[in-house]
Amino acid sequence: MTPPRVRPAPGTIFAIVLGAAVPLAFVGVFFAWPVLAMVGRGFFVDGALDLGGFVEVLARPRTLRLIGLTVGQAALAAVICVLLGLPMAHVLYRLKFRGQRMLRALVILPFVLPTVVVGVAFRTLLRDGGLFGGLGLDGTFTAIMLALVFFNVAVVVRTVGTSWEGLDSRQEEAARVLGAGPARVWFTVTLPRLAPAIVSAASIVFLFCSTAFGVVLVLGGTRFGTIETEIYLLTTQFLDLRGASVLSVTQLVVVVLLLLLAARARGRRTALRRVDAALASRRPRLGDGPAIAVTLVVAVLLALPIVALVLRSLQTSDGWGIGNYLALGTTGSRNALVVTVWVALGNSLTIAVQATLVALVIGLAAALVISRQPRSRGLRRALAGFDGALMLPLGVSAVTVGFGFLITLNQPPFDLRSSPILVPIAQALVALPLVVRTILPVLTGIDGRLRESASVLGAGPGRVLRDVDLAIVARPVLAASGFAFAVALGEFGATSFLSRPDRPTLPVVIFRLIGLPGGDNFGMALAASVVLAAVTVGVIALVERLRVGTMGAF
Amino acid sequence: MQTRKKTAGLALVGIIAVGVAGCGTTQTVSDAPAPLVLVTHDSFNLSEGTLEKFTEETGIEVEVQAAGDAGELVNKLVLTKDSPLGDVVFGIDNTFASRAVNEGVLADYASPDLTDAESQYLLPAGSGLEQLTPIDNGDVCVNVDHEWFAEAGIAEPVTLDDLVKPEYKDLFVTPAANSSSPGLAFLLATVAAYGDDGWQDYWQQLVDNGVKIDAGWSDAYYVDFSGPSSEGDRPLVVSYASSPPFEVQEGDTEAPTGALLDTCFRQTEYAGVIAGTENQALAEKLVDFLFSVDVQNDIPESMYVFPVNALATLPDGWSDYAEIAEDPFVVSPDDIDANRETWLSEWAAIATP
């Protein structure tokens, strides 16, 4: 039976155009324009286009090696994150047990820890004489991989988990009753339904890893590099804009190719029946053993560097104690800081709330538009392109974006160069893809017939949006807001580029402390990192709690 | 129905507007003169009330705008030449001075308050003498863990030559020259010491003698250095001459670490007026102010470097712990500008194959 055709009211089209225009304008002004302007500087020499740099830069053996390394390590990290993240998503989002919410909150912790600090914590464990010094991992590719997985496994756990927790489990049960073994059920029933979320998560991990800058620099020592570290070097050290532009374009091409692949792999959108998570989750069974084992092992591996960090933060010059934490109320040894760590935390929280709001509003509008399934093929293509465009900020060098901000947003109508607005905007840009990617799989999973029947029954488009889309998406929106908040709180690259000295965020302050000699300042940096982590876990745990019972009560 | 949808749309725009407007801008229209913008590096820091003295004298506020490390700072000025970031720049050092001068981002002005006593800090004519006023200086030197050497019963090294001797095998760690500014300074020290043709050989010997190369200074200092701040196992690290005072604990009379003063490269930081400023006269006053005794006396405690003004006084204890190299290695700014890339790529080929 074909569903009755409902002619869209002019208002709906207006809403869709507006819903698409706002995110596009946002990404256009605060991302595309600065990046294009910066890349353009490299290609226009004295007003004339010069593409000779392409051949020259791409022919350097070093460039080719770096491209290979970048793609290789990001792809490998994405695969490992999915392999480890899936069992964890199952345990943390499908089963019911005590302490589950806390564990969900803890998984996200590495995400907000400053890379420099984690890098130092990691190296403390791995160096000769460290706890794991015997493994000889210091400065190796394995060390980089461990760190990339450490930082990114949360993306898979949370993106796939939130998509999984509302999946109706009756299909699996029906298959089991009909005699299918667990493996068969997993591969033929569960996996296909999770595929879009898995591909989404994997592509985000790939993007994060291919632009991972601090991790590679600190843990790879000087033997490894990525396109990103090279762009940084060429721009900030050599002012070789041509070389940097060539690499930026190369990076962009790699990213776009990947996004196209991902879109293809995500494939046809299937309608998913969603139920309240309370119905979908159950007590652990014997068959969950392997998944629980993986979860425990990964949890321990995630905890190790963090425990190392906490332990070291409790060491002061007089032995064990909370001296480093008491020092957070001061401006540091020999007045290292302009404001106390607590003031910086306040700045961070305020800015992260603003960034989360911006990312949510824009991300939700974008996701609602992308989730429409127009009959026209061209429109569908356009939406897919729009979808991909929103992911791009993750795949472009923060240095390129940062310098781009400087040379574009410096004259009317956007003279924002020294404006405090830029920090939350930059953080929102980073969080935006995560928001869209968390909400979208759920939205596209909504059976179109649900909307159509609502319309047939007399509900106007506004009412359909409220009672169907927004109601179902309420839970992922909260998850996304927690995620966005965590990202904003820990964001360093763009923030350090734009933040004003009188209003530093916590990561900026930590970075400054770790850049000064003396055990006291270093101890303070560690204590401040622990505080940053604790606050994040607290906020995420709160979000997890708020989610209870929001279903249908939006 | 139609109105409701429009309201929804408008609400969306409204939320964004509020979200954006709520981001802390409090732009008030007033008759007060526009503040002077001082563009500087991330490490800029003065005690509370110091910059306010300038405001008391002139009625003009100073807005500090941080712009990354020294190299990033200069590059940002170059990129924004047509629409300058601010009025005054502080923090251009002798390794990047010629780039700023050659790119024409600075207006001609050097403080008339400079005297012969500061002549050692002046840049050569045509390479910054006319545009940059020296403000502070600090030495990048190999730091040594006194306690480690005392316990091991080995004599401490003294010169760069010592670092390649067998008794100091596997004891030295340095941040990389291509990703860290003290790392670059140390490379320049070796270039100055062994000449354009000899430094490569010296680095090969360092590598053969087990030098460890980390990406960043904090990595080298906090992970691999054996000093009191870390648990590493290498007692020699490239850091600043002003690092040892940080390791002095309350009640101590001696610093547990020290700087090898025969291994130092001197970094001098300069201030200048940014070309294109609309407040040339005031900007010049601010440069003079940075060179004034008020600011110069504050520099050691707030930025851990030495003032250049001969009239400035050092805080108590500084003369005991923070030492100054008598004869630091020097590479001319023009040489650095001309060769930075070549040196770095040659260095990378030897040190990080």
PDB file of C-alpha atoms in Angstrom, chain A residues 60-303:
ATOM      1  CA  ARG A  60      58.600  15.469  -1.678  1.00  0.00           C
ATOM      2  CA  PRO A  61      59.085  11.957  -0.296  1.00  0.00           C
ATOM      3  CA  ARG A  62      58.411  13.377   3.153  1.00  0.00           C
ATOM      4  CA  THR A  63      54.946  14.559   2.090  1.00  0.00           C
ATOM      5  CA  LEU A  64      53.994  11.167   0.698  1.00  0.00           C
ATOM      6  CA  ARG A  65      55.244   9.420   3.814  1.00  0.00           C
ATOM      7  CA  LEU A  66      53.208  11.776   6.004  1.00  0.00           C
ATOM      8  CA  ILE A  67      50.032  11.270   3.970  1.00  0.00           C
ATOM      9  CA  GLY A  68      50.478   7.512   4.263  1.00  0.00           C
ATOM     10  CA  LEU A  69      51.117   7.704   7.985  1.00  0.00           C
ATOM     11  CA  THR A  70      48.119   9.960   8.530  1.00  0.00           C
ATOM     12  CA  VAL A  71      45.669   7.790   6.649  1.00  0.00           C
ATOM     13  CA  GLY A  72      47.148   4.573   8.014  1.00  0.00           C
ATOM     14  CA  GLN A  73      47.115   5.505  11.643  1.00  0.00           C
ATOM     15  CA  ALA A  74      43.686   7.108  11.515  1.00  0.00           C
ATOM     16  CA  ALA A  75      42.166   4.113   9.733  1.00  0.00           C
ATOM     17  CA  LEU A  76      43.765   1.620  12.090  1.00  0.00           C
ATOM     18  CA  ALA A  77      42.660   3.611  15.122  1.00  0.00           C
ATOM     19  CA  ALA A  78      39.095   3.775  13.778  1.00  0.00           C
ATOM     20  CA  VAL A  79      38.996   0.017  13.302  1.00  0.00           C
ATOM     21  CA  ILE A  80      40.356  -0.683  16.774  1.00  0.00           C
ATOM     22  CA  CYS A  81      37.961   1.810  18.332  1.00  0.00           C
ATOM     23  CA  VAL A  82      34.993   0.102  16.652  1.00  0.00           C
ATOM     24  CA  LEU A  83      36.158  -3.390  17.656  1.00  0.00           C
ATOM     25  CA  LEU A  84      36.569  -2.331  21.272  1.00  0.00           C
ATOM     26  CA  GLY A  85      33.701   0.129  21.336  1.00  0.00           C
ATOM     27  CA  LEU A  86      30.949  -2.198  20.147  1.00  0.00           C
ATOM     28  CA  PRO A  87      31.108  -4.649  23.061  1.00  0.00           C
ATOM     29  CA  MET A  88      31.323  -1.674  25.387  1.00  0.00           C
ATOM     30  CA  ALA A  89      28.286  -0.011  23.815  1.00  0.00           C
ATOM     31  CA  HIS A  90      26.398  -3.261  24.298  1.00  0.00           C
ATOM     32  CA  VAL A  91      27.353  -3.531  27.949  1.00  0.00           C
ATOM     33  CA  LEU A  92      26.872   0.127  28.776  1.00  0.00           C
ATOM     34  CA  TYR A  93      23.655   0.742  26.832  1.00  0.00           C
ATOM     35  CA  ARG A  94      21.841  -2.586  26.511  1.00  0.00           C
ATOM     36  CA  LEU A  95      22.407  -4.164  29.880  1.00  0.00           C
ATOM     37  CA  LYS A  96      21.195  -3.008  33.237  1.00  0.00           C
ATOM     38  CA  PHE A  97      23.507  -3.021  36.223  1.00  0.00           C
ATOM     39  CA  ARG A  98      24.615  -0.888  39.096  1.00  0.00           C
ATOM     40  CA  GLY A  99      27.159   1.822  38.384  1.00  0.00           C
ATOM     41  CA  GLN A 100      26.338   1.797  34.686  1.00  0.00           C
ATOM     42  CA  ARG A 101      25.710   5.527  34.422  1.00  0.00           C
ATOM     43  CA  MET A 102      28.945   6.321  36.190  1.00  0.00           C
ATOM     44  CA  LEU A 103      30.820   4.044  33.803  1.00  0.00           C
ATOM     45  CA  ARG A 104      29.177   5.737  30.822  1.00  0.00           C
ATOM     46  CA  ALA A 105      30.301   9.084  32.175  1.00  0.00           C
ATOM     47  CA  LEU A 106      33.822   7.817  32.860  1.00  0.00           C
ATOM     48  CA  VAL A 107      34.339   6.557  29.330  1.00  0.00           C
ATOM     49  CA  ILE A 108      34.139  10.107  28.032  1.00  0.00           C
ATOM     50  CA  LEU A 109      36.810  11.318  30.409  1.00  0.00           C
ATOM     51  CA  PRO A 110      39.855  10.994  28.123  1.00  0.00           C
ATOM     52  CA  PHE A 111      38.028  13.196  25.673  1.00  0.00           C
ATOM     53  CA  VAL A 112      38.418  16.297  27.796  1.00  0.00           C
ATOM     54  CA  LEU A 113      41.837  15.773  29.269  1.00  0.00           C
ATOM     55  CA  PRO A 114      44.418  18.116  27.797  1.00  0.00           C
ATOM     56  CA  THR A 115      46.562  16.181  25.312  1.00  0.00           C
ATOM     57  CA  VAL A 116      49.814  17.617  26.612  1.00  0.00           C
ATOM     58  CA  VAL A 117      49.009  16.424  30.101  1.00  0.00           C
ATOM     59  CA  VAL A 118      47.867  12.982  28.981  1.00  0.00           C
ATOM     60  CA  GLY A 119      50.912  12.789  26.751  1.00  0.00           C
ATOM     61  CA  VAL A 120      53.167  13.404  29.733  1.00  0.00           C
ATOM     62  CA  ALA A 121      51.173  10.894  31.838  1.00  0.00           C
ATOM     63  CA  PHE A 122      51.417   8.293  29.068  1.00  0.00           C
ATOM     64  CA  ARG A 123      55.115   8.831  28.607  1.00  0.00           C
ATOM     65  CA  THR A 124      55.646   8.597  32.362  1.00  0.00           C
ATOM     66  CA  LEU A 125      54.168   5.101  32.190  1.00  0.00           C
ATOM     67  CA  LEU A 126      55.973   4.066  29.017  1.00  0.00           C
ATOM     68  CA  ARG A 127      59.475   5.517  29.365  1.00  0.00           C
ATOM     69  CA  ASP A 128      62.432   3.426  30.508  1.00  0.00           C
ATOM     70  CA  GLY A 129      61.992   2.898  34.210  1.00  0.00           C
ATOM     71  CA  GLY A 130      58.277   3.702  34.069  1.00  0.00           C
ATOM     72  CA  LEU A 131      55.618   1.197  35.111  1.00  0.00           C
ATOM     73  CA  PHE A 132      55.442  -0.238  31.583  1.00  0.00           C
ATOM     74  CA  GLY A 133      58.955   0.754  30.565  1.00  0.00           C
ATOM     75  CA  GLY A 134      59.803  -2.905  30.019  1.00  0.00           C
ATOM     76  CA  LEU A 135      57.528  -3.045  26.992  1.00  0.00           C
ATOM     77  CA  GLY A 136      59.760  -0.655  25.075  1.00  0.00           C
ATOM     78  CA  LEU A 137      56.829   1.298  23.696  1.00  0.00           C
ATOM     79  CA  ASP A 138      58.107   4.822  24.275  1.00  0.00           C
ATOM     80  CA  GLY A 139      58.139   6.802  21.055  1.00  0.00           C
ATOM     81  CA  THR A 140      56.725   3.938  18.969  1.00  0.00           C
ATOM     82  CA  PHE A 141      53.804   3.665  16.602  1.00  0.00           C
ATOM     83  CA  THR A 142      52.073   1.421  19.142  1.00  0.00           C
ATOM     84  CA  ALA A 143      52.243   4.196  21.726  1.00  0.00           C
ATOM     85  CA  ILE A 144      50.539   6.608  19.329  1.00  0.00           C
ATOM     86  CA  MET A 145      47.894   3.999  18.579  1.00  0.00           C
ATOM     87  CA  LEU A 146      47.244   3.349  22.281  1.00  0.00           C
ATOM     88  CA  ALA A 147      46.757   7.055  22.849  1.00  0.00           C
ATOM     89  CA  LEU A 148      44.502   7.535  19.822  1.00  0.00           C
ATOM     90  CA  VAL A 149      42.287   4.697  20.996  1.00  0.00           C
ATOM     91  CA  PHE A 150      42.379   6.048  24.544  1.00  0.00           C
ATOM     92  CA  PHE A 151      41.085   9.396  23.339  1.00  0.00           C
ATOM     93  CA  ASN A 152      38.524   8.176  20.824  1.00  0.00           C
ATOM     94  CA  VAL A 153      36.905   4.961  21.944  1.00  0.00           C
ATOM     95  CA  ALA A 154      34.262   7.075  23.704  1.00  0.00           C
ATOM     96  CA  VAL A 155      33.053   8.309  20.316  1.00  0.00           C
ATOM     97  CA  VAL A 156      32.098   4.787  19.286  1.00  0.00           C
ATOM     98  CA  VAL A 157      30.685   3.820  22.662  1.00  0.00           C
ATOM     99  CA  ARG A 158      28.464   6.869  22.882  1.00  0.00           C
ATOM    100  CA  THR A 159      27.423   7.260  19.253  1.00  0.00           C
ATOM    101  CA  VAL A 160      26.597   3.602  18.782  1.00  0.00           C
ATOM    102  CA  GLY A 161      25.335   3.202  22.348  1.00  0.00           C
ATOM    103  CA  THR A 162      22.709   5.927  22.176  1.00  0.00           C
ATOM    104  CA  SER A 163      21.527   4.550  18.874  1.00  0.00           C
ATOM    105  CA  TRP A 164      21.449   1.008  20.256  1.00  0.00           C
ATOM    106  CA  GLU A 165      19.718   1.602  23.536  1.00  0.00           C
ATOM    107  CA  GLY A 166      16.370   2.406  22.001  1.00  0.00           C
ATOM    108  CA  LEU A 167      16.407  -0.430  19.452  1.00  0.00           C
ATOM    109  CA  ASP A 168      13.474  -2.761  19.779  1.00  0.00           C
ATOM    110  CA  SER A 169      14.985  -6.068  20.902  1.00  0.00           C
ATOM    111  CA  ARG A 170      11.942  -8.111  19.923  1.00  0.00           C
ATOM    112  CA  GLN A 171      13.367  -8.715  16.461  1.00  0.00           C
ATOM    113  CA  GLU A 172      16.399 -10.380  18.002  1.00  0.00           C
ATOM    114  CA  GLU A 173      14.233 -12.405  20.322  1.00  0.00           C
ATOM    115  CA  ALA A 174      11.997 -13.495  17.490  1.00  0.00           C
ATOM    116  CA  ALA A 175      15.054 -14.625  15.532  1.00  0.00           C
ATOM    117  CA  ARG A 176      16.326 -16.564  18.528  1.00  0.00           C
ATOM    118  CA  VAL A 177      12.990 -18.224  19.103  1.00  0.00           C
ATOM    119  CA  LEU A 178      13.052 -19.259  15.464  1.00  0.00           C
ATOM    120  CA  GLY A 179      16.356 -21.027  16.122  1.00  0.00           C
ATOM    121  CA  ALA A 180      19.076 -18.567  15.083  1.00  0.00           C
ATOM    122  CA  GLY A 181      22.275 -18.737  17.113  1.00  0.00           C
ATOM    123  CA  PRO A 182      23.665 -15.605  18.801  1.00  0.00           C
ATOM    124  CA  ALA A 183      26.229 -15.010  16.036  1.00  0.00           C
ATOM    125  CA  ARG A 184      23.605 -15.289  13.359  1.00  0.00           C
ATOM    126  CA  VAL A 185      21.272 -12.932  15.230  1.00  0.00           C
ATOM    127  CA  TRP A 186      24.093 -10.447  15.615  1.00  0.00           C
ATOM    128  CA  PHE A 187      25.145 -10.492  11.981  1.00  0.00           C
ATOM    129  CA  THR A 188      21.730 -10.666  10.350  1.00  0.00           C
ATOM    130  CA  VAL A 189      19.522  -8.675  12.695  1.00  0.00           C
ATOM    131  CA  THR A 190      21.470  -6.405  15.022  1.00  0.00           C
ATOM    132  CA  LEU A 191      24.505  -5.345  12.980  1.00  0.00           C
ATOM    133  CA  PRO A 192      22.566  -4.114   9.936  1.00  0.00           C
ATOM    134  CA  ARG A 193      20.448  -1.945  12.145  1.00  0.00           C
ATOM    135  CA  LEU A 194      23.487  -0.490  13.893  1.00  0.00           C
ATOM    136  CA  ALA A 195      25.500  -0.033  10.718  1.00  0.00           C
ATOM    137  CA  PRO A 196      24.683   3.645  10.152  1.00  0.00           C
ATOM    138  CA  ALA A 197      25.703   4.542  13.688  1.00  0.00           C
ATOM    139  CA  ILE A 198      28.883   2.455  13.453  1.00  0.00           C
ATOM    140  CA  VAL A 199      29.928   4.032  10.187  1.00  0.00           C
ATOM    141  CA  SER A 200      29.173   7.480  11.592  1.00  0.00           C
ATOM    142  CA  ALA A 201      31.254   6.815  14.667  1.00  0.00           C
ATOM    143  CA  ALA A 202      34.109   5.299  12.693  1.00  0.00           C
ATOM    144  CA  SER A 203      34.270   8.268  10.349  1.00  0.00           C
ATOM    145  CA  ILE A 204      34.334  10.698  13.257  1.00  0.00           C
ATOM    146  CA  VAL A 205      37.147   8.737  14.882  1.00  0.00           C
ATOM    147  CA  PHE A 206      39.004   8.743  11.583  1.00  0.00           C
ATOM    148  CA  LEU A 207      38.604  12.512  11.296  1.00  0.00           C
ATOM    149  CA  PHE A 208      39.687  13.137  14.878  1.00  0.00           C
ATOM    150  CA  CYS A 209      42.707  10.877  14.459  1.00  0.00           C
ATOM    151  CA  SER A 210      43.784  12.261  11.122  1.00  0.00           C
ATOM    152  CA  THR A 211      43.948  15.704  12.685  1.00  0.00           C
ATOM    153  CA  ALA A 212      45.251  14.506  16.053  1.00  0.00           C
ATOM    154  CA  PHE A 213      48.062  16.887  16.623  1.00  0.00           C
ATOM    155  CA  GLY A 214      49.202  16.923  20.232  1.00  0.00           C
ATOM    156  CA  VAL A 215      49.038  13.160  20.674  1.00  0.00           C
ATOM    157  CA  VAL A 216      51.199  12.421  17.688  1.00  0.00           C
ATOM    158  CA  LEU A 217      53.665  15.118  18.589  1.00  0.00           C
ATOM    159  CA  VAL A 218      54.073  14.133  22.243  1.00  0.00           C
ATOM    160  CA  LEU A 219      53.962  10.347  21.886  1.00  0.00           C
ATOM    161  CA  GLY A 220      55.478   9.937  18.456  1.00  0.00           C
ATOM    162  CA  GLY A 221      58.468  11.929  19.528  1.00  0.00           C
ATOM    163  CA  THR A 222      60.084  13.225  16.411  1.00  0.00           C
ATOM    164  CA  ARG A 223      59.912  10.110  14.289  1.00  0.00           C
ATOM    165  CA  PHE A 224      56.249  10.307  13.404  1.00  0.00           C
ATOM    166  CA  GLY A 225      54.234  13.084  11.945  1.00  0.00           C
ATOM    167  CA  THR A 226      50.963  13.684  10.180  1.00  0.00           C
ATOM    168  CA  ILE A 227      49.713  16.074   7.552  1.00  0.00           C
ATOM    169  CA  GLU A 228      48.431  18.078  10.489  1.00  0.00           C
ATOM    170  CA  THR A 229      51.755  18.400  12.300  1.00  0.00           C
ATOM    171  CA  GLU A 230      53.349  19.362   8.990  1.00  0.00           C
ATOM    172  CA  ILE A 231      50.770  22.085   8.319  1.00  0.00           C
ATOM    173  CA  TYR A 232      51.402  23.420  11.797  1.00  0.00           C
ATOM    174  CA  LEU A 233      55.131  23.439  11.208  1.00  0.00           C
ATOM    175  CA  LEU A 234      54.927  25.050   7.778  1.00  0.00           C
ATOM    176  CA  THR A 235      52.492  27.736   8.916  1.00  0.00           C
ATOM    177  CA  THR A 236      53.779  28.716  12.332  1.00  0.00           C
ATOM    178  CA  GLN A 237      57.495  28.110  11.906  1.00  0.00           C
ATOM    179  CA  PHE A 238      58.268  28.663   8.258  1.00  0.00           C
ATOM    180  CA  LEU A 239      55.364  30.812   7.071  1.00  0.00           C
ATOM    181  CA  ASP A 240      55.430  28.554   4.024  1.00  0.00           C
ATOM    182  CA  LEU A 241      51.830  29.259   3.095  1.00  0.00           C
ATOM    183  CA  ARG A 242      52.157  27.553  -0.253  1.00  0.00           C
ATOM    184  CA  GLY A 243      53.278  24.285   1.282  1.00  0.00           C
ATOM    185  CA  ALA A 244      50.657  24.554   4.005  1.00  0.00           C
ATOM    186  CA  SER A 245      47.943  25.240   1.437  1.00  0.00           C
ATOM    187  CA  VAL A 246      48.899  22.252  -0.672  1.00  0.00           C
ATOM    188  CA  LEU A 247      48.771  20.048   2.398  1.00  0.00           C
ATOM    189  CA  SER A 248      45.466  21.571   3.544  1.00  0.00           C
ATOM    190  CA  VAL A 249      43.931  20.815   0.172  1.00  0.00           C
ATOM    191  CA  THR A 250      45.376  17.314   0.260  1.00  0.00           C
ATOM    192  CA  GLN A 251      43.913  16.807   3.721  1.00  0.00           C
ATOM    193  CA  LEU A 252      40.589  18.123   2.512  1.00  0.00           C
ATOM    194  CA  VAL A 253      40.587  15.748  -0.446  1.00  0.00           C
ATOM    195  CA  VAL A 254      41.369  12.775   1.786  1.00  0.00           C
ATOM    196  CA  VAL A 255      38.610  13.793   4.172  1.00  0.00           C
ATOM    197  CA  VAL A 256      36.024  14.341   1.456  1.00  0.00           C
ATOM    198  CA  LEU A 257      36.862  10.967  -0.096  1.00  0.00           C
ATOM    199  CA  LEU A 258      36.405   9.345   3.266  1.00  0.00           C
ATOM    200  CA  LEU A 259      33.099  11.103   3.857  1.00  0.00           C
ATOM    201  CA  LEU A 260      31.824   9.931   0.472  1.00  0.00           C
ATOM    202  CA  LEU A 261      32.882   6.393   1.300  1.00  0.00           C
ATOM    203  CA  ALA A 262      31.183   6.654   4.662  1.00  0.00           C
ATOM    204  CA  ALA A 263      27.982   7.975   3.121  1.00  0.00           C
ATOM    205  CA  ARG A 264      27.982   5.053   0.690  1.00  0.00           C
ATOM    206  CA  ALA A 265      28.654   2.552   3.454  1.00  0.00           C
ATOM    207  CA  ARG A 266      25.898   3.996   5.587  1.00  0.00           C
ATOM    208  CA  GLY A 267      23.762   3.099   2.633  1.00  0.00           C
ATOM    209  CA  ARG A 268      20.032   3.000   2.533  1.00  0.00           C
ATOM    210  CA  ARG A 269      18.355   4.296   5.565  1.00  0.00           C
ATOM    211  CA  THR A 270      16.218   1.701   7.185  1.00  0.00           C
ATOM    212  CA  ALA A 271      13.328   2.439   9.434  1.00  0.00           C
ATOM    213  CA  LEU A 272      14.061   1.448  12.991  1.00  0.00           C
ATOM    214  CA  ARG A 273      11.484   0.771  15.582  1.00  0.00           C
ATOM    215  CA  ARG A 274      12.505   2.494  18.726  1.00  0.00           C
ATOM    216  CA  VAL A 275      11.308   1.749  22.208  1.00  0.00           C
ATOM    217  CA  ASP A 276      11.937   3.128  25.645  1.00  0.00           C
ATOM    218  CA  ALA A 277      15.413   2.147  26.792  1.00  0.00           C
ATOM    219  CA  ALA A 278      13.913   0.693  29.963  1.00  0.00           C
ATOM    220  CA  LEU A 279      12.202  -1.923  27.815  1.00  0.00           C
ATOM    221  CA  ALA A 280      15.196  -2.617  25.622  1.00  0.00           C
ATOM    222  CA  SER A 281      17.738  -3.173  28.379  1.00  0.00           C
ATOM    223  CA  ARG A 282      17.984  -6.295  30.461  1.00  0.00           C
ATOM    224  CA  ARG A 283      20.063  -7.920  33.177  1.00  0.00           C
ATOM    225  CA  PRO A 284      23.416  -9.382  32.059  1.00  0.00           C
ATOM    226  CA  ARG A 285      23.360 -13.025  30.961  1.00  0.00           C
ATOM    227  CA  LEU A 286      26.046 -15.638  30.580  1.00  0.00           C
ATOM    228  CA  GLY A 287      26.265 -14.900  26.859  1.00  0.00           C
ATOM    229  CA  ASP A 288      27.320 -11.334  27.646  1.00  0.00           C
ATOM    230  CA  GLY A 289      30.521 -12.645  29.200  1.00  0.00           C
ATOM    231  CA  PRO A 290      32.922 -11.795  26.350  1.00  0.00           C
ATOM    232  CA  ALA A 291      31.464  -8.307  25.948  1.00  0.00           C
ATOM    233  CA  ILE A 292      31.729  -7.687  29.667  1.00  0.00           C
ATOM    234  CA  ALA A 293      35.308  -8.935  29.642  1.00  0.00           C
ATOM    235  CA  VAL A 294      36.271  -6.563  26.816  1.00  0.00           C
ATOM    236  CA  THR A 295      34.564  -3.703  28.627  1.00  0.00           C
ATOM    237  CA  LEU A 296      36.446  -4.424  31.822  1.00  0.00           C
ATOM    238  CA  VAL A 297      39.816  -4.673  30.090  1.00  0.00           C
ATOM    239  CA  VAL A 298      39.275  -1.433  28.152  1.00  0.00           C
ATOM    240  CA  ALA A 299      37.991   0.304  31.267  1.00  0.00           C
ATOM    241  CA  VAL A 300      41.190  -0.650  33.078  1.00  0.00           C
ATOM    242  CA  LEU A 301      43.315   0.525  30.163  1.00  0.00           C
ATOM    243  CA  LEU A 302      41.419   3.818  30.080  1.00  0.00           C
ATOM    244  CA  ALA A 303      41.815   4.175  33.809  1.00  0.00           C
TER     245      ALA A 303
END
